[in-house]
Amino acid sequence: MTISQSNRQKARSLTWQLVAMAIGAFAFGFLVLPPMYDVFCDVTGLGGRTNEVATVVEEPTTTGRVVRLEFATTVNQYAPWEFGSDVDSMTVDIGGVYETTFTARNLSDKSLVAQAVPSVSPPQAARHFKKLECFCFTSQEFVANEEKQMPVRFIIDSDLPAHIDTVTLSYTFFDATKMARANVAATN
Amino acid sequence: MIQKLCLSALAILFASSAGAEWELNMPRGVTELSAETYNLHMQVFYWCCAIAVVVFGAMIYSLVKHRKAAGAKPANFSHSMTAEMIWTIIPIIILMIMAVPSAETLIKLEDGRKPDLTVVVTGYQWKWHYEYLGEDVAYYSSLARTSVDARRKNSGIDPNTVENYLLDVDNPLVVPVGAKVRVLITSNDVIHAWWVPDLAIKKDAVPGFMNETWFRAELTGVYRGQCAELCGKDHGYMPVVVEVVEPTAFQNWLDSSRPEN
Amino acid sequence: MSSAEISTHHDAAHGEHHGPAKGIRRWLFATNHKDIGTMYLVFSLLMFFTGGFMALIIRTELFSPGLQFVHPEFFNQMTTMHALIMVFGAVMPAFVGLANWMIPMMIGAPDMALPRMNNWSFWILPVAFGILLSTLWMPGGAPASGWTMYPPLVLQTGDAFPFLIFSVHLMGFSSIMGAINIIVTIINMRAPNMTLLAMPMFVWTWLITAYLLIAVMPVLAGAVTMLLTDQFFGTSFFLAAGGGDPVMFQHIFWFFGHPEVYIMILPAFGVVSEIIPTFSRKPLFGHDSMVYAASSIAFLSFIVWAHHMFTVGMPLTGQLFFMFATLLIAVPTGVKVFNWVATMWQGAMTFETPMLFSLGFVFLFTIGGFSGLMLAVVPADIQYHDSYFVVAHFHYVLVPGSIFGIMAATYYWLPKWAGHMYNEKLGRIHFWMSAIFVNVTFFPMHFLGLAGMPRRIPDYSTQFADFNSIASVGAIGFGLSQLLFVYIVFRCVRGDGATATAEVWDNPRGLEWTVPSPAPYHTFEEPPEVTDGKAFS
């Protein structure tokens, strides 16, 4: 059998190229896809995601077009909170700044940390729903049995697709106590 | 040979199914879109049958005629530009014919404008929670007692004696006939999926996210479905039951379901 | 581990003077492509029966309504393990085994390019599956969240969780190493004058498959690594509470998962593209367009992943895009089926067992293709999704698709490996039993799905009872039929059949038929003369 020196050289370099390709594919899956997905969601509203930091609106101008805004709330994994919206729905003039409140009560005798996760439906409306202020931007600490009223200030921008007449803003309350403690431990 | 067998197997299936009341096909359902979905399903199915007749027909003819035992002498051709162009282009045309009505129905399915009623459906391990948005009515919907008793391993209860075994709940979702019901779907723990075949809707319930779909039932009745996304050990035991009633009956039910003030 | 070890002149010279090593060392330290191919095939057969046994537990429980034999938790473990074992333990290793045995012989190479890595990539597999199977005895049981491992459910797995992730990593390593080896062998070790387009279809489809493997197995590894860090290291890739999204896992998983489907079927396309010409006594119709079709299928497989998740909540434009892309896959797949029929057309066919399995493949895979076409139509898919219709669909493409392809290949090349003919009569019986029972098992599942039965449930409403009973009878019949396969192979390997000639069949094309049967331990140590490359395609 004769595999020439040059051929062996070629095989070796091809092998390393393929190994690099595999490592590249891993990096793509592990490092590139998650942030890419985030960007994709932000752009398309996939998953009903909204802005995670406050938007600043220079001069709000109402357009006269109104949509119905509904509120829904969920508490994840039977966490010990009572959580609800103070109003069921409101009529919103597109382009105007509005404020509404949600109320949550810690039903346990321990202090707890909550993280509210917002989701807007239909997803096409998500990126036009802009929060100026939201209790979901940071986690919320509740001492035992504490009740809190938490505000949201928002604007629905005028680029909202014309075919949407009802928008739902939903919040899920997650128990983030463990996560928060771990973060504190990490920073100390 | 193979085809004969397949056919006879099919024949046996269909023949025996004639006796029993076996469901063989997708339900037409009770909404405009479920009927459209059914038509799409049948249309694609007929296209598949037509293609099958051509492809399997050619193959069967060849299997019979071009066998060595029948004295066939092999030809030696190995390509034909014309033939290959034909069987590339014709499928593309057929696919376009299929794609257009599918896209039309899909666009209607996504059009959730002007709902008459909004219900928030929350999946739990292993039951559903229904909330009528703005109506102060909310409750859990779990597997009916009769099924709970019979479903246990070696319960000694014959499932055939249980009415709607595994497809019955204590508190069904009640909606008025003819109303456009917007369904918002989320989950409390893991991913579930809310499926009612007669309404032709199935949507995943994802924790932390709100999904949306809608239906407008055109006939009163009780429609049954199940959780369609594996959600743990009792995934098979969280049916969905939707009761479609007359609007007045719905209003009465809603009033009586509100907590006493 | 150095992955760049090239078989050298010295190794080969060594082998010429001594045959295979004696006893266990021959297998443990195997570097010979035929030995490693054999080990892969035997391992795959073992896993096929392990996964099949689990399938029979599932079908036994589903024979009638009510819960008779297992608890729902265990039922979910069975569906999960059945899928993982069949996909990664039975189908994929079987094709790697066939590649090991046949690719060097088909391209006139003395061995695989990287024999020591070859040894590694095989021996990782028993370790991976040993770990996976051991989870059955762990507290909390084996993984029960489906082979798709969707979070958050998969994070509820008991002690088995890290072992599941680790075994998936190992399977990925094994596949990637195998794929690298196959590519380097094909690109670098072809006989002089064998151009790429002159390569046999089996080699071609494997080349494409190997590239798919390198592209997507690492993505799966990435996805399960994120599961691991979410569970143990405080990240929240898939946890909504920390700003993650469980749906993202599904996107990443199916970005791997859809090409994976073609990884399991392309080599089978290659196999039947070898067999149909032989038994039609006619060259393969449209060799080049077959290559282009396989390549376009591979390309399209990267842009259709979301058709596995139409119910997850996706923008309309996304649904339309994935619907159109999915429908488009029917075109190259159709070209392949039409070309096979055109190959038979005006041939002079005989129906030995490999041909029967190939014909069964074309018929039944096409039926699986039809239900695939139906599944592409989004509004209808919303009804089919996660129902038994899907179960019927993918079993039609995987059992009479991939598995029949593997069976066909085994019967086709077994005389070359063993030097004896298998028992043709028993082979045909094996085919007919498999073909009948596979339909009895999976055809009724179409009806079950359309009637509204979800998949992955341990018990069902009484209206689904009859079809489930039929499917269970079929499954047991199919399982028992495969014992016949083991018997046939065992008899043949023991040397019970007639002595096989070098050509085995009636004037087959391909270099593998120019070496004696059984193929000597070392073949093509001097590269063969290939004057008209096309003659071997």
PDB file of N, CA and C in Angstrom, chain C residues 81-112:
ATOM      1  N   MET C  81     -36.645   6.357  26.115  1.00  0.00           N
ATOM      2  CA  MET C  81     -35.477   5.502  25.899  1.00  0.00           C
ATOM      3  C   MET C  81     -35.576   4.773  24.555  1.00  0.00           C
ATOM      4  N   HIS C  82     -36.783   4.348  24.197  1.00  0.00           N
ATOM      5  CA  HIS C  82     -36.972   3.674  22.913  1.00  0.00           C
ATOM      6  C   HIS C  82     -36.466   4.567  21.779  1.00  0.00           C
ATOM      7  N   ALA C  83     -36.856   5.832  21.833  1.00  0.00           N
ATOM      8  CA  ALA C  83     -36.468   6.743  20.754  1.00  0.00           C
ATOM      9  C   ALA C  83     -34.965   6.993  20.760  1.00  0.00           C
ATOM     10  N   LEU C  84     -34.413   7.303  21.935  1.00  0.00           N
ATOM     11  CA  LEU C  84     -32.974   7.600  21.997  1.00  0.00           C
ATOM     12  C   LEU C  84     -32.154   6.409  21.517  1.00  0.00           C
ATOM     13  N   ILE C  85     -32.567   5.210  21.950  1.00  0.00           N
ATOM     14  CA  ILE C  85     -31.801   4.019  21.600  1.00  0.00           C
ATOM     15  C   ILE C  85     -31.933   3.708  20.113  1.00  0.00           C
ATOM     16  N   MET C  86     -33.143   3.820  19.577  1.00  0.00           N
ATOM     17  CA  MET C  86     -33.321   3.504  18.160  1.00  0.00           C
ATOM     18  C   MET C  86     -32.596   4.514  17.266  1.00  0.00           C
ATOM     19  N   VAL C  87     -32.705   5.798  17.613  1.00  0.00           N
ATOM     20  CA  VAL C  87     -32.091   6.825  16.771  1.00  0.00           C
ATOM     21  C   VAL C  87     -30.570   6.765  16.852  1.00  0.00           C
ATOM     22  N   PHE C  88     -30.048   6.864  18.095  1.00  0.00           N
ATOM     23  CA  PHE C  88     -28.604   6.997  18.244  1.00  0.00           C
ATOM     24  C   PHE C  88     -27.899   5.656  18.397  1.00  0.00           C
ATOM     25  N   GLY C  89     -28.646   4.621  18.795  1.00  0.00           N
ATOM     26  CA  GLY C  89     -27.996   3.345  19.071  1.00  0.00           C
ATOM     27  C   GLY C  89     -28.188   2.322  17.970  1.00  0.00           C
ATOM     28  N   ALA C  90     -29.321   2.378  17.274  1.00  0.00           N
ATOM     29  CA  ALA C  90     -29.587   1.353  16.261  1.00  0.00           C
ATOM     30  C   ALA C  90     -29.360   1.890  14.849  1.00  0.00           C
ATOM     31  N   VAL C  91     -30.110   2.925  14.451  1.00  0.00           N
ATOM     32  CA  VAL C  91     -30.060   3.353  13.053  1.00  0.00           C
ATOM     33  C   VAL C  91     -28.712   3.977  12.695  1.00  0.00           C
ATOM     34  N   MET C  92     -28.279   4.970  13.480  1.00  0.00           N
ATOM     35  CA  MET C  92     -27.036   5.653  13.112  1.00  0.00           C
ATOM     36  C   MET C  92     -25.820   4.725  13.133  1.00  0.00           C
ATOM     37  N   PRO C  93     -25.603   3.943  14.202  1.00  0.00           N
ATOM     38  CA  PRO C  93     -24.449   3.038  14.181  1.00  0.00           C
ATOM     39  C   PRO C  93     -24.526   2.001  13.061  1.00  0.00           C
ATOM     40  N   ALA C  94     -25.730   1.563  12.704  1.00  0.00           N
ATOM     41  CA  ALA C  94     -25.827   0.586  11.614  1.00  0.00           C
ATOM     42  C   ALA C  94     -25.284   1.193  10.330  1.00  0.00           C
ATOM     43  N   PHE C  95     -25.649   2.435  10.057  1.00  0.00           N
ATOM     44  CA  PHE C  95     -25.159   3.057   8.835  1.00  0.00           C
ATOM     45  C   PHE C  95     -23.656   3.319   8.914  1.00  0.00           C
ATOM     46  N   VAL C  96     -23.151   3.672  10.118  1.00  0.00           N
ATOM     47  CA  VAL C  96     -21.707   3.865  10.248  1.00  0.00           C
ATOM     48  C   VAL C  96     -20.995   2.529  10.029  1.00  0.00           C
ATOM     49  N   GLY C  97     -21.609   1.461  10.537  1.00  0.00           N
ATOM     50  CA  GLY C  97     -21.025   0.135  10.324  1.00  0.00           C
ATOM     51  C   GLY C  97     -20.959  -0.209   8.846  1.00  0.00           C
ATOM     52  N   LEU C  98     -22.047   0.052   8.134  1.00  0.00           N
ATOM     53  CA  LEU C  98     -22.063  -0.214   6.693  1.00  0.00           C
ATOM     54  C   LEU C  98     -21.015   0.638   5.983  1.00  0.00           C
ATOM     55  N   ALA C  99     -20.908   1.901   6.432  1.00  0.00           N
ATOM     56  CA  ALA C  99     -19.921   2.792   5.817  1.00  0.00           C
ATOM     57  C   ALA C  99     -18.521   2.246   6.035  1.00  0.00           C
ATOM     58  N   ASN C 100     -18.239   1.783   7.255  1.00  0.00           N
ATOM     59  CA  ASN C 100     -16.916   1.239   7.554  1.00  0.00           C
ATOM     60  C   ASN C 100     -16.580   0.051   6.682  1.00  0.00           C
ATOM     61  N   TRP C 101     -17.527  -0.864   6.582  1.00  0.00           N
ATOM     62  CA  TRP C 101     -17.291  -2.048   5.778  1.00  0.00           C
ATOM     63  C   TRP C 101     -17.138  -1.680   4.300  1.00  0.00           C
ATOM     64  N   MET C 102     -18.065  -0.882   3.807  1.00  0.00           N
ATOM     65  CA  MET C 102     -18.207  -0.785   2.352  1.00  0.00           C
ATOM     66  C   MET C 102     -17.480   0.386   1.701  1.00  0.00           C
ATOM     67  N   ILE C 103     -17.391   1.535   2.366  1.00  0.00           N
ATOM     68  CA  ILE C 103     -16.823   2.689   1.661  1.00  0.00           C
ATOM     69  C   ILE C 103     -15.390   2.429   1.181  1.00  0.00           C
ATOM     70  N   PRO C 104     -14.493   1.917   2.052  1.00  0.00           N
ATOM     71  CA  PRO C 104     -13.145   1.643   1.520  1.00  0.00           C
ATOM     72  C   PRO C 104     -13.190   0.668   0.333  1.00  0.00           C
ATOM     73  N   MET C 105     -14.039  -0.344   0.422  1.00  0.00           N
ATOM     74  CA  MET C 105     -14.084  -1.320  -0.673  1.00  0.00           C
ATOM     75  C   MET C 105     -14.726  -0.741  -1.931  1.00  0.00           C
ATOM     76  N   MET C 106     -15.598   0.229  -1.753  1.00  0.00           N
ATOM     77  CA  MET C 106     -16.276   0.790  -2.921  1.00  0.00           C
ATOM     78  C   MET C 106     -15.439   1.846  -3.632  1.00  0.00           C
ATOM     79  N   ILE C 107     -14.502   2.459  -2.897  1.00  0.00           N
ATOM     80  CA  ILE C 107     -13.684   3.479  -3.551  1.00  0.00           C
ATOM     81  C   ILE C 107     -12.256   2.982  -3.788  1.00  0.00           C
ATOM     82  N   GLY C 108     -12.009   1.714  -3.486  1.00  0.00           N
ATOM     83  CA  GLY C 108     -10.691   1.152  -3.743  1.00  0.00           C
ATOM     84  C   GLY C 108      -9.625   1.613  -2.770  1.00  0.00           C
ATOM     85  N   ALA C 109     -10.022   1.837  -1.508  1.00  0.00           N
ATOM     86  CA  ALA C 109      -9.057   2.251  -0.484  1.00  0.00           C
ATOM     87  C   ALA C 109      -8.714   1.055   0.393  1.00  0.00           C
ATOM     88  N   PRO C 110      -7.482   1.035   0.967  1.00  0.00           N
ATOM     89  CA  PRO C 110      -7.096  -0.102   1.798  1.00  0.00           C
ATOM     90  C   PRO C 110      -7.795  -0.115   3.155  1.00  0.00           C
ATOM     91  N   ASP C 111      -8.179   1.032   3.657  1.00  0.00           N
ATOM     92  CA  ASP C 111      -8.817   1.081   4.973  1.00  0.00           C
ATOM     93  C   ASP C 111      -9.422   2.461   5.124  1.00  0.00           C
ATOM     94  N   MET C 112      -9.970   2.737   6.301  1.00  0.00           N
ATOM     95  CA  MET C 112     -10.408   4.101   6.579  1.00  0.00           C
ATOM     96  C   MET C 112      -9.164   4.966   6.783  1.00  0.00           C
TER      97      MET C 112
END
